Amino acid sequence: MTEEPALIYVSTLEELEKRGRMSLSVHGHDLVVFYHEGQVYALDNRCPHMGFPLSRGTTKDGILTCDWHHARFDLKSGGTFDLWAGDIPSFPVQVQNGKVWVTIGQQKDVKVQHMQRLQEGLEQNNGLLIAKSVIALLSSGMEPAELVRMGIKHGIMYRQDGWGQGLTILVCMINLLPVLSSEDKSRALYHGLSAVAQDCEGAAPRFAVRALPNPNMVPDIVTLKQWFRHFIEVRDSDGAERCLVSAIQAKPEPLQIADILFAAATDHRYLDGGHVLDFTNKAFEVLDVVGWDMAEGVLTSLVPLYAKATRMEERSSWRHPVDLAKILDRSFKEIPSYLELGSKKRGSWKAYKSFVDTLLGDKPDEIADILLNAIRDGATEQELAACVEYASALRIAHFGSSNEFSDWDIALHTYTFSHAVQLSLRRLPSIELLRAVFDAAMSVYLNRFLNVPPSPIPVPTARENAEVPDTLAKKFLEVLDKRQQVSDAAEVVIKYVKSGGDQDRFLAVLSNALLREDRNFHSIQMIEAAYGQWKTLPQTKVFVLDQSSVLVAAARYLAAHSPTVRRQGQMFEIALRLQQGAKIYEGIE
């Protein structure tokens, strides 16, 4: 921002010396001018931390201390000694003929200033600083993708363990942006970027692995894929990462890189409770936003997860009393021939309620067989994935209240995994990735106890159907102000749907309800996956789905985890009020 410099008269030097400090408002600036140890200094009068008037501060030895939170500043430059506070804008001072003048309107690059503050907020894990920077930058017209690039770069550089929850939360927030209000867009990016900062705090930095030497002699992409899968098999993170870096630097089509990762992510069953494939899908989603030039740093950050991941075929639940791994291995051998048989029938396959009922049943052999038969009958990879994803959503929609509270997350992991499978197959249909549909189906089977007995989805009466959608949307937020209102939340959703309310709008209500709470990784995953499933369901024309079940699942999960203390929401509100010029220190109980 550029302003014409203006010379502003303050007072006589004698009067300023007598009073010690003077505050004034000119040309939209709140200034404070100090006389201290024979020198005159001019600063912005708002403490950059929370806007407290610095004219009420204390000066000693050339240092100004804000009396509210005791942030300390150099009187001359405005620079802070407490990095969480930020620097104060300072202004040139002239003393001529016993009169004090201040020059305002100097050249300022607000974008650069706030981007620097955002970087400092990420480095210090300072939520208030992140919130203020995000609000200011979006208000100035900056595209969210620019802020996301900063967050992604920070997350992949300063976390030795690689891709984590923080980066996943950031991508979830990006995916929710289209349905959010302008204010909630800022709130979502604040949550996402703060999650990245929190994930990196205290972690060792991550050092990149170099590609194989002599690019002209690097093996072809097929060989690198084979090597990568082998190194992951033996849990050799360094070897696998060097293969992946070499493959990316060879500049093949992005889908060829996706093929390498998706194949390795499905060589074992339900890796790390679904997190490996889910995080991989999120990494490709964010590259769609920030650009492929960040692919090397983003995708290689996934490798430690692959090498360390728990392989579910090694867990007793997948081996006893029914050997699910054996059923799946048998099924995988049949997939190629069944795909060939079904190749000429694609577009004609239909699934009905009985298909989903089988997926929700207690016979894993039948589940595997019905998936294979669907492939033979012309079902596409995406159609099968959508059906399994729908079944996993029903597990949450009918989640029994007699379960332990932690069981919500068991159902959640299956749901987010099945959602990632569905989206990944839309990006790249492949035989290797198709295995994950079967993995998700077996996880749905293992979760059958969560619906014993199943919680019913409410059926409103005709009188209830007449309620106004806007009133019901407001009522839903009020329900989530009380703990464990799971049934009431589901009832409000069904009333809303049956009253003819815009279900797209209700997704915005769900998202707003999520963003006002303190960050919970699984709740964020739930709402983002429900929104993503909602968008793709109409594209799956294999049978009539009751989309309201997805809304019920999301609402019930969120209600089970609400309300929180909402400390992070209060922090955002403070930042928003500061951006609007409010005096936070006045009128607050």
GROMACS .gro file of C-alpha atoms in nm, residues 98-505:
model
  408
   98GLY     CA    1   1.096   2.355   1.917
   99LYS     CA    2   0.808   2.178   1.741
  100VAL     CA    3   0.757   1.805   1.693
  101TRP     CA    4   0.651   1.669   1.354
  102VAL     CA    5   0.580   1.311   1.245
  103THR     CA    6   0.587   1.184   0.887
  104ILE     CA    7   0.317   0.929   0.804
  105GLY     CA    8   0.221   0.757   0.482
  106GLN     CA    9   0.549   0.585   0.408
  107GLN     CA   10   0.574   0.311   0.147
  108LYS     CA   11   0.432  -0.016   0.279
  109ASP     CA   12   0.392  -0.354   0.117
  110VAL     CA   13   0.108  -0.492   0.327
  111LYS     CA   14   0.107  -0.828   0.148
  112VAL     CA   15   0.476  -0.888   0.215
  113GLN     CA   16   0.436  -0.770   0.574
  114HIS     CA   17   0.148  -1.008   0.651
  115MET     CA   18   0.307  -1.300   0.467
  116GLN     CA   19   0.613  -1.251   0.684
  117ARG     CA   20   0.389  -1.246   0.991
  118LEU     CA   21   0.219  -1.565   0.873
  119GLN     CA   22   0.555  -1.736   0.836
  120GLU     CA   23   0.647  -1.624   1.187
  121GLY     CA   24   0.315  -1.759   1.313
  122LEU     CA   25   0.389  -2.098   1.157
  123GLU     CA   26   0.740  -2.106   1.301
  124GLN     CA   27   0.624  -2.007   1.651
  125ASN     CA   28   0.301  -2.210   1.648
  126ASN     CA   29   0.123  -1.884   1.728
  127GLY     CA   30  -0.247  -1.926   1.650
  128LEU     CA   31  -0.339  -1.561   1.702
  129LEU     CA   32  -0.064  -1.446   1.468
  130ILE     CA   33  -0.174  -1.699   1.206
  131ALA     CA   34  -0.538  -1.593   1.238
  132LYS     CA   35  -0.459  -1.221   1.204
  133SER     CA   36  -0.237  -1.283   0.900
  134VAL     CA   37  -0.491  -1.508   0.726
  135ILE     CA   38  -0.775  -1.260   0.776
  136ALA     CA   39  -0.562  -0.968   0.654
  137LEU     CA   40  -0.427  -1.152   0.349
  138LEU     CA   41  -0.764  -1.286   0.235
  139SER     CA   42  -0.919  -0.942   0.290
  140SER     CA   43  -0.651  -0.794   0.063
  141GLY     CA   44  -0.759  -1.029  -0.217
  142MET     CA   45  -0.492  -1.297  -0.189
  143GLU     CA   46  -0.595  -1.636  -0.327
  144PRO     CA   47  -0.617  -1.915  -0.067
  145ALA     CA   48  -0.378  -2.126  -0.277
  146GLU     CA   49  -0.093  -1.885  -0.193
  147LEU     CA   50  -0.149  -1.933   0.180
  148VAL     CA   51  -0.178  -2.307   0.131
  149ARG     CA   52   0.160  -2.318  -0.046
  150MET     CA   53   0.319  -2.154   0.257
  151GLY     CA   54   0.157  -2.404   0.491
  152ILE     CA   55   0.251  -2.704   0.277
  153LYS     CA   56   0.610  -2.587   0.240
  154HIS     CA   57   0.641  -2.543   0.616
  155GLY     CA   58   0.482  -2.880   0.689
  156ILE     CA   59   0.705  -3.083   0.460
  157MET     CA   60   1.026  -2.907   0.568
  158TYR     CA   61   0.993  -2.897   0.944
  159ARG     CA   62   0.856  -3.238   1.039
  160GLN     CA   63   1.109  -3.519   1.031
  161ASP     CA   64   0.840  -3.788   1.032
  162GLY     CA   65   0.693  -3.653   0.711
  163TRP     CA   66   0.328  -3.604   0.624
  164GLY     CA   67   0.108  -3.590   0.933
  165GLN     CA   68  -0.227  -3.488   1.071
  166GLY     CA   69  -0.154  -3.116   1.033
  167LEU     CA   70  -0.112  -3.129   0.656
  168THR     CA   71  -0.415  -3.357   0.627
  169ILE     CA   72  -0.626  -3.107   0.822
  170LEU     CA   73  -0.506  -2.826   0.596
  171VAL     CA   74  -0.613  -3.018   0.284
  172CYS     CA   75  -0.948  -3.102   0.443
  173MET     CA   76  -1.004  -2.732   0.501
  174ILE     CA   77  -0.914  -2.653   0.140
  175ASN     CA   78  -1.172  -2.905   0.022
  176LEU     CA   79  -1.442  -2.744   0.238
  177LEU     CA   80  -1.380  -2.391   0.106
  178PRO     CA   81  -1.641  -2.402  -0.176
  179VAL     CA   82  -1.928  -2.448   0.068
  180LEU     CA   83  -1.810  -2.191   0.326
  181SER     CA   84  -1.903  -1.829   0.383
  182SER     CA   85  -1.634  -1.564   0.342
  183GLU     CA   86  -1.570  -1.548   0.717
  184ASP     CA   87  -1.565  -1.926   0.750
  185LYS     CA   88  -1.310  -1.948   0.468
  186SER     CA   89  -1.073  -1.745   0.683
  187ARG     CA   90  -1.164  -1.958   0.983
  188ALA     CA   91  -1.095  -2.281   0.791
  189LEU     CA   92  -0.752  -2.169   0.671
  190TYR     CA   93  -0.667  -2.050   1.022
  191HIS     CA   94  -0.750  -2.397   1.154
  192GLY     CA   95  -0.558  -2.570   0.876
  193LEU     CA   96  -0.244  -2.361   0.900
  194SER     CA   97  -0.248  -2.369   1.282
  195ALA     CA   98  -0.271  -2.748   1.268
  196VAL     CA   99   0.042  -2.758   1.050
  197ALA     CA  100   0.228  -2.530   1.291
  198GLN     CA  101   0.122  -2.742   1.588
  199ASP     CA  102   0.229  -3.063   1.412
  200CYS     CA  103   0.576  -2.921   1.342
  201GLU     CA  104   0.642  -2.757   1.678
  202GLY     CA  105   0.947  -2.911   1.844
  203ALA     CA  106   1.003  -3.157   1.559
  204ALA     CA  107   1.337  -3.200   1.386
  205PRO     CA  108   1.352  -3.074   1.026
  206ARG     CA  109   1.328  -3.315   0.738
  207PHE     CA  110   1.626  -3.345   0.503
  208ALA     CA  111   1.557  -3.440   0.144
  209VAL     CA  112   1.706  -3.750  -0.016
  210ARG     CA  113   1.884  -3.688  -0.347
  211ALA     CA  114   1.789  -3.863  -0.670
  212LEU     CA  115   2.008  -4.132  -0.822
  213PRO     CA  116   2.314  -3.976  -0.992
  214ASN     CA  117   2.338  -3.914  -1.367
  215PRO     CA  118   1.979  -3.855  -1.481
  216ASN     CA  119   2.058  -3.997  -1.825
  217MET     CA  120   2.126  -4.338  -1.674
  218VAL     CA  121   1.833  -4.362  -1.429
  219PRO     CA  122   1.620  -4.676  -1.480
  220ASP     CA  123   1.279  -4.648  -1.644
  221ILE     CA  124   0.961  -4.578  -1.449
  222VAL     CA  125   0.855  -4.946  -1.446
  223THR     CA  126   1.179  -5.048  -1.278
  224LEU     CA  127   1.159  -4.763  -1.027
  225LYS     CA  128   0.804  -4.867  -0.938
  226GLN     CA  129   0.921  -5.224  -0.880
  227TRP     CA  130   1.212  -5.110  -0.665
  228PHE     CA  131   0.996  -4.868  -0.467
  229ARG     CA  132   0.747  -5.142  -0.379
  230HIS     CA  133   1.031  -5.375  -0.280
  231PHE     CA  134   1.194  -5.116  -0.053
  232ILE     CA  135   0.861  -5.046   0.116
  233GLU     CA  136   0.811  -5.420   0.157
  234VAL     CA  137   1.135  -5.445   0.355
  235ARG     CA  138   1.067  -5.111   0.533
  236ASP     CA  139   1.365  -4.934   0.374
  237SER     CA  140   1.254  -4.571   0.382
  238ASP     CA  141   1.575  -4.424   0.237
  239GLY     CA  142   1.587  -4.661  -0.059
  240ALA     CA  143   1.219  -4.608  -0.136
  241GLU     CA  144   1.251  -4.229  -0.116
  242ARG     CA  145   1.550  -4.226  -0.351
  243CYS     CA  146   1.349  -4.425  -0.606
  244LEU     CA  147   1.054  -4.186  -0.576
  245VAL     CA  148   1.271  -3.873  -0.608
  246SER     CA  149   1.440  -4.021  -0.915
  247ALA     CA  150   1.103  -4.103  -1.069
  248ILE     CA  151   0.963  -3.754  -1.010
  249GLN     CA  152   1.275  -3.583  -1.147
  250ALA     CA  153   1.246  -3.795  -1.463
  251LYS     CA  154   0.927  -3.592  -1.526
  252PRO     CA  155   0.682  -3.863  -1.627
  253GLU     CA  156   0.306  -3.801  -1.630
  254PRO     CA  157   0.176  -3.732  -1.277
  255LEU     CA  158  -0.049  -4.038  -1.301
  256GLN     CA  159   0.259  -4.257  -1.339
  257ILE     CA  160   0.384  -4.129  -1.005
  258ALA     CA  161   0.038  -4.184  -0.857
  259ASP     CA  162   0.051  -4.543  -0.986
  260ILE     CA  163   0.376  -4.607  -0.797
  261LEU     CA  164   0.235  -4.480  -0.469
  262PHE     CA  165  -0.113  -4.632  -0.496
  263ALA     CA  166   0.036  -4.972  -0.578
  264ALA     CA  167   0.262  -4.968  -0.273
  265ALA     CA  168  -0.019  -4.833  -0.055
  266THR     CA  169  -0.231  -5.141  -0.137
  267ASP     CA  170   0.035  -5.414  -0.137
  268HIS     CA  171  -0.067  -5.479   0.223
  269ARG     CA  172  -0.408  -5.473   0.382
  270TYR     CA  173  -0.560  -5.152   0.519
  271LEU     CA  174  -0.220  -4.999   0.594
  272ASP     CA  175  -0.207  -4.813   0.925
  273GLY     CA  176  -0.583  -4.825   0.970
  274GLY     CA  177  -0.634  -4.657   0.634
  275HIS     CA  178  -0.416  -4.353   0.702
  276VAL     CA  179  -0.155  -4.433   0.436
  277LEU     CA  180  -0.397  -4.427   0.144
  278ASP     CA  181  -0.599  -4.142   0.293
  279PHE     CA  182  -0.288  -3.924   0.337
  280THR     CA  183  -0.167  -4.017  -0.013
  281ASN     CA  184  -0.496  -3.908  -0.164
  282LYS     CA  185  -0.477  -3.581   0.031
  283ALA     CA  186  -0.124  -3.521  -0.099
  284PHE     CA  187  -0.242  -3.550  -0.460
  285GLU     CA  188  -0.544  -3.330  -0.385
  286VAL     CA  189  -0.323  -3.051  -0.253
  287LEU     CA  190  -0.096  -3.076  -0.558
  288ASP     CA  191  -0.405  -3.006  -0.767
  289VAL     CA  192  -0.427  -2.676  -0.576
  290VAL     CA  193  -0.066  -2.565  -0.533
  291GLY     CA  194   0.084  -2.711  -0.851
  292TRP     CA  195   0.299  -3.006  -0.950
  293ASP     CA  196   0.619  -2.810  -0.891
  294MET     CA  197   0.582  -2.904  -0.523
  295ALA     CA  198   0.537  -3.275  -0.598
  296GLU     CA  199   0.885  -3.384  -0.492
  297GLY     CA  200   0.865  -3.237  -0.144
  298VAL     CA  201   0.500  -3.330  -0.090
  299LEU     CA  202   0.507  -3.689  -0.214
  300THR     CA  203   0.840  -3.788  -0.062
  301SER     CA  204   0.708  -3.675   0.277
  302LEU     CA  205   0.473  -3.975   0.257
  303VAL     CA  206   0.750  -4.235   0.239
  304PRO     CA  207   0.816  -4.268   0.617
  305LEU     CA  208   0.447  -4.351   0.664
  306TYR     CA  209   0.463  -4.628   0.405
  307ALA     CA  210   0.773  -4.786   0.558
  308LYS     CA  211   0.650  -4.775   0.918
  309ALA     CA  212   0.284  -4.856   0.861
  310THR     CA  213   0.103  -5.133   1.046
  311ARG     CA  214  -0.007  -5.408   0.807
  312MET     CA  215  -0.348  -5.534   0.908
  313GLU     CA  216  -0.293  -5.888   0.782
  314GLU     CA  217  -0.048  -5.907   1.071
  315ARG     CA  218  -0.326  -5.833   1.321
  316SER     CA  219  -0.528  -6.112   1.479
  317SER     CA  220  -0.859  -5.941   1.397
  318TRP     CA  221  -0.787  -5.991   1.026
  319ARG     CA  222  -0.676  -6.355   1.077
  320HIS     CA  223  -0.899  -6.500   1.347
  321PRO     CA  224  -1.161  -6.641   1.371
  322VAL     CA  225  -1.193  -6.579   0.996
  323ASP     CA  226  -0.879  -6.543   0.785
  324LEU     CA  227  -0.975  -6.232   0.591
  325ALA     CA  228  -0.630  -6.201   0.435
  326LYS     CA  229  -0.670  -6.547   0.282
  327ILE     CA  230  -1.011  -6.455   0.139
  328LEU     CA  231  -0.867  -6.138  -0.009
  329ASP     CA  232  -0.561  -6.306  -0.158
  330ARG     CA  233  -0.790  -6.554  -0.332
  331SER     CA  234  -1.009  -6.270  -0.460
  332PHE     CA  235  -0.716  -6.067  -0.588
  333LYS     CA  236  -0.606  -6.357  -0.808
  334GLU     CA  237  -0.950  -6.351  -0.973
  335ILE     CA  238  -0.969  -5.977  -1.037
  336PRO     CA  239  -0.786  -5.967  -1.375
  337SER     CA  240  -1.003  -6.238  -1.535
  338TYR     CA  241  -1.323  -6.088  -1.391
  339LEU     CA  242  -1.227  -5.745  -1.525
  340GLU     CA  243  -1.181  -5.893  -1.869
  341LEU     CA  244  -1.522  -6.064  -1.854
  342GLY     CA  245  -1.690  -5.742  -1.744
  343SER     CA  246  -1.511  -5.505  -1.981
  344LYS     CA  247  -1.785  -5.525  -2.248
  345LYS     CA  248  -2.069  -5.482  -1.997
  346ARG     CA  249  -1.958  -5.157  -1.841
  347GLY     CA  250  -2.232  -4.899  -1.807
  348SER     CA  251  -2.508  -5.155  -1.761
  349TRP     CA  252  -2.442  -5.272  -1.404
  350LYS     CA  253  -2.694  -5.182  -1.136
  351ALA     CA  254  -2.671  -5.224  -0.761
  352TYR     CA  255  -2.972  -5.240  -0.535
  353LYS     CA  256  -3.039  -5.235  -0.165
  354SER     CA  257  -2.960  -5.606  -0.138
  355PHE     CA  258  -2.606  -5.533  -0.259
  356VAL     CA  259  -2.543  -5.287   0.025
  357ASP     CA  260  -2.716  -5.521   0.269
  358THR     CA  261  -2.463  -5.791   0.178
  359LEU     CA  262  -2.176  -5.547   0.234
  360LEU     CA  263  -2.322  -5.477   0.579
  361GLY     CA  264  -2.366  -5.846   0.653
  362ASP     CA  265  -2.164  -6.097   0.855
  363LYS     CA  266  -2.035  -6.329   0.579
  364PRO     CA  267  -1.695  -6.210   0.447
  365ASP     CA  268  -1.686  -6.482   0.178
  366GLU     CA  269  -2.014  -6.354   0.038
  367ILE     CA  270  -1.888  -5.995   0.052
  368ALA     CA  271  -1.578  -6.081  -0.152
  369ASP     CA  272  -1.785  -6.286  -0.398
  370ILE     CA  273  -2.045  -6.016  -0.453
  371LEU     CA  274  -1.770  -5.765  -0.533
  372LEU     CA  275  -1.607  -6.006  -0.780
  373ASN     CA  276  -1.941  -6.085  -0.941
  374ALA     CA  277  -2.014  -5.715  -0.978
  375ILE     CA  278  -1.683  -5.671  -1.162
  376ARG     CA  279  -1.774  -5.961  -1.390
  377ASP     CA  280  -2.115  -5.802  -1.454
  378GLY     CA  281  -1.963  -5.471  -1.565
  379ALA     CA  282  -1.929  -5.264  -1.248
  380THR     CA  283  -1.655  -5.004  -1.271
  381GLU     CA  284  -1.393  -4.954  -1.003
  382GLN     CA  285  -1.551  -4.623  -0.904
  383GLU     CA  286  -1.899  -4.773  -0.879
  384LEU     CA  287  -1.783  -5.047  -0.646
  385ALA     CA  288  -1.587  -4.799  -0.435
  386ALA     CA  289  -1.893  -4.573  -0.406
  387CYS     CA  290  -2.108  -4.862  -0.282
  388VAL     CA  291  -1.855  -4.964  -0.016
  389GLU     CA  292  -1.815  -4.601   0.088
  390TYR     CA  293  -2.192  -4.573   0.127
  391ALA     CA  294  -2.197  -4.885   0.343
  392SER     CA  295  -1.924  -4.743   0.564
  393ALA     CA  296  -2.127  -4.421   0.608
  394LEU     CA  297  -2.426  -4.628   0.720
  395ARG     CA  298  -2.211  -4.782   0.994
  396ILE     CA  299  -2.183  -4.430   1.143
  397ALA     CA  300  -2.543  -4.332   1.068
  398HIS     CA  301  -2.660  -4.639   1.267
  399PHE     CA  302  -2.380  -4.632   1.527
  400GLY     CA  303  -2.512  -4.783   1.850
  401SER     CA  304  -2.498  -4.570   2.162
  402SER     CA  305  -2.403  -4.875   2.369
  403ASN     CA  306  -2.056  -4.878   2.213
  404GLU     CA  307  -1.752  -4.728   2.380
  405PHE     CA  308  -1.688  -4.368   2.287
  406SER     CA  309  -1.358  -4.459   2.117
  407ASP     CA  310  -1.551  -4.689   1.882
  408TRP     CA  311  -1.667  -4.382   1.691
  409ASP     CA  312  -1.311  -4.357   1.559
  410ILE     CA  313  -1.306  -4.720   1.447
  411ALA     CA  314  -1.604  -4.646   1.225
  412LEU     CA  315  -1.449  -4.315   1.120
  413HIS     CA  316  -1.124  -4.477   1.004
  414THR     CA  317  -1.312  -4.716   0.776
  415TYR     CA  318  -1.521  -4.432   0.636
  416THR     CA  319  -1.232  -4.199   0.558
  417PHE     CA  320  -1.037  -4.489   0.407
  418SER     CA  321  -1.327  -4.590   0.185
  419HIS     CA  322  -1.370  -4.225   0.082
  420ALA     CA  323  -1.001  -4.204  -0.010
  421VAL     CA  324  -1.034  -4.528  -0.210
  422GLN     CA  325  -1.326  -4.387  -0.405
  423LEU     CA  326  -1.148  -4.060  -0.485
  424SER     CA  327  -0.820  -4.232  -0.570
  425LEU     CA  328  -0.992  -4.464  -0.817
  426ARG     CA  329  -1.148  -4.160  -0.983
  427ARG     CA  330  -0.798  -4.026  -1.026
  428LEU     CA  331  -0.643  -4.354  -1.139
  429PRO     CA  332  -0.838  -4.678  -1.193
  430SER     CA  333  -0.593  -4.968  -1.155
  431ILE     CA  334  -0.594  -5.333  -1.059
  432GLU     CA  335  -0.362  -5.266  -0.765
  433LEU     CA  336  -0.579  -4.988  -0.629
  434LEU     CA  337  -0.896  -5.192  -0.680
  435ARG     CA  338  -0.766  -5.418  -0.402
  436ALA     CA  339  -0.838  -5.134  -0.159
  437VAL     CA  340  -1.213  -5.163  -0.233
  438PHE     CA  341  -1.198  -5.517  -0.096
  439ASP     CA  342  -0.993  -5.399   0.204
  440ALA     CA  343  -1.256  -5.134   0.281
  441ALA     CA  344  -1.534  -5.390   0.249
  442MET     CA  345  -1.362  -5.619   0.499
  443SER     CA  346  -1.317  -5.330   0.740
  444VAL     CA  347  -1.690  -5.256   0.709
  445TYR     CA  348  -1.751  -5.623   0.792
  446LEU     CA  349  -1.526  -5.608   1.099
  447ASN     CA  350  -1.722  -5.304   1.222
  448ARG     CA  351  -2.056  -5.487   1.219
  449PHE     CA  352  -2.067  -5.495   1.601
  450LEU     CA  353  -2.099  -5.114   1.598
  451ASN     CA  354  -2.456  -5.155   1.472
  452VAL     CA  355  -2.570  -5.409   1.732
  453PRO     CA  356  -2.832  -5.295   1.784
  454PRO     CA  357  -2.845  -5.032   1.507
  455SER     CA  358  -2.955  -4.685   1.606
  456PRO     CA  359  -3.260  -4.606   1.393
  457ILE     CA  360  -3.272  -4.306   1.163
  458PRO     CA  361  -3.566  -4.093   1.283
  459VAL     CA  362  -3.887  -4.080   1.080
  460PRO     CA  363  -4.057  -3.742   1.129
  461THR     CA  364  -4.435  -3.705   1.131
  462ALA     CA  365  -4.622  -3.502   0.872
  463ARG     CA  366  -4.662  -3.217   1.122
  464GLU     CA  367  -4.287  -3.208   1.182
  465ASN     CA  368  -4.230  -3.191   0.807
  466ALA     CA  369  -4.391  -2.847   0.806
  467GLU     CA  370  -4.113  -2.686   1.010
  468VAL     CA  371  -3.914  -2.409   0.842
  469PRO     CA  372  -3.569  -2.520   0.714
  470ASP     CA  373  -3.394  -2.204   0.835
  471THR     CA  374  -3.532  -2.258   1.185
  472LEU     CA  375  -3.414  -2.618   1.180
  473ALA     CA  376  -3.065  -2.515   1.066
  474LYS     CA  377  -3.043  -2.278   1.362
  475LYS     CA  378  -3.183  -2.546   1.592
  476PHE     CA  379  -2.910  -2.787   1.479
  477LEU     CA  380  -2.641  -2.546   1.599
  478GLU     CA  381  -2.825  -2.508   1.930
  479VAL     CA  382  -2.840  -2.888   1.972
  480LEU     CA  383  -2.461  -2.903   1.935
  481ASP     CA  384  -2.426  -2.656   2.224
  482LYS     CA  385  -2.506  -2.948   2.455
  483ARG     CA  386  -2.303  -3.264   2.504
  484GLN     CA  387  -2.386  -3.596   2.340
  485GLN     CA  388  -2.703  -3.489   2.163
  486VAL     CA  389  -2.651  -3.759   1.901
  487SER     CA  390  -3.014  -3.865   1.853
  488ASP     CA  391  -3.145  -3.508   1.861
  489ALA     CA  392  -2.891  -3.404   1.597
  490ALA     CA  393  -3.002  -3.686   1.367
  491GLU     CA  394  -3.366  -3.594   1.420
  492VAL     CA  395  -3.308  -3.231   1.325
  493VAL     CA  396  -3.125  -3.337   1.008
  494ILE     CA  397  -3.412  -3.563   0.897
  495LYS     CA  398  -3.667  -3.292   0.973
  496TYR     CA  399  -3.460  -3.049   0.768
  497VAL     CA  400  -3.442  -3.285   0.470
  498LYS     CA  401  -3.811  -3.378   0.484
  499SER     CA  402  -3.912  -3.011   0.511
  500GLY     CA  403  -3.753  -2.947   0.172
  501GLY     CA  404  -3.448  -2.766   0.302
  502ASP     CA  405  -3.155  -2.714   0.066
  503GLN     CA  406  -2.922  -3.000   0.155
  504ASP     CA  407  -2.624  -2.823  -0.002
  505ARG     CA  408  -2.685  -2.538   0.240
   0.00000   0.00000   0.00000
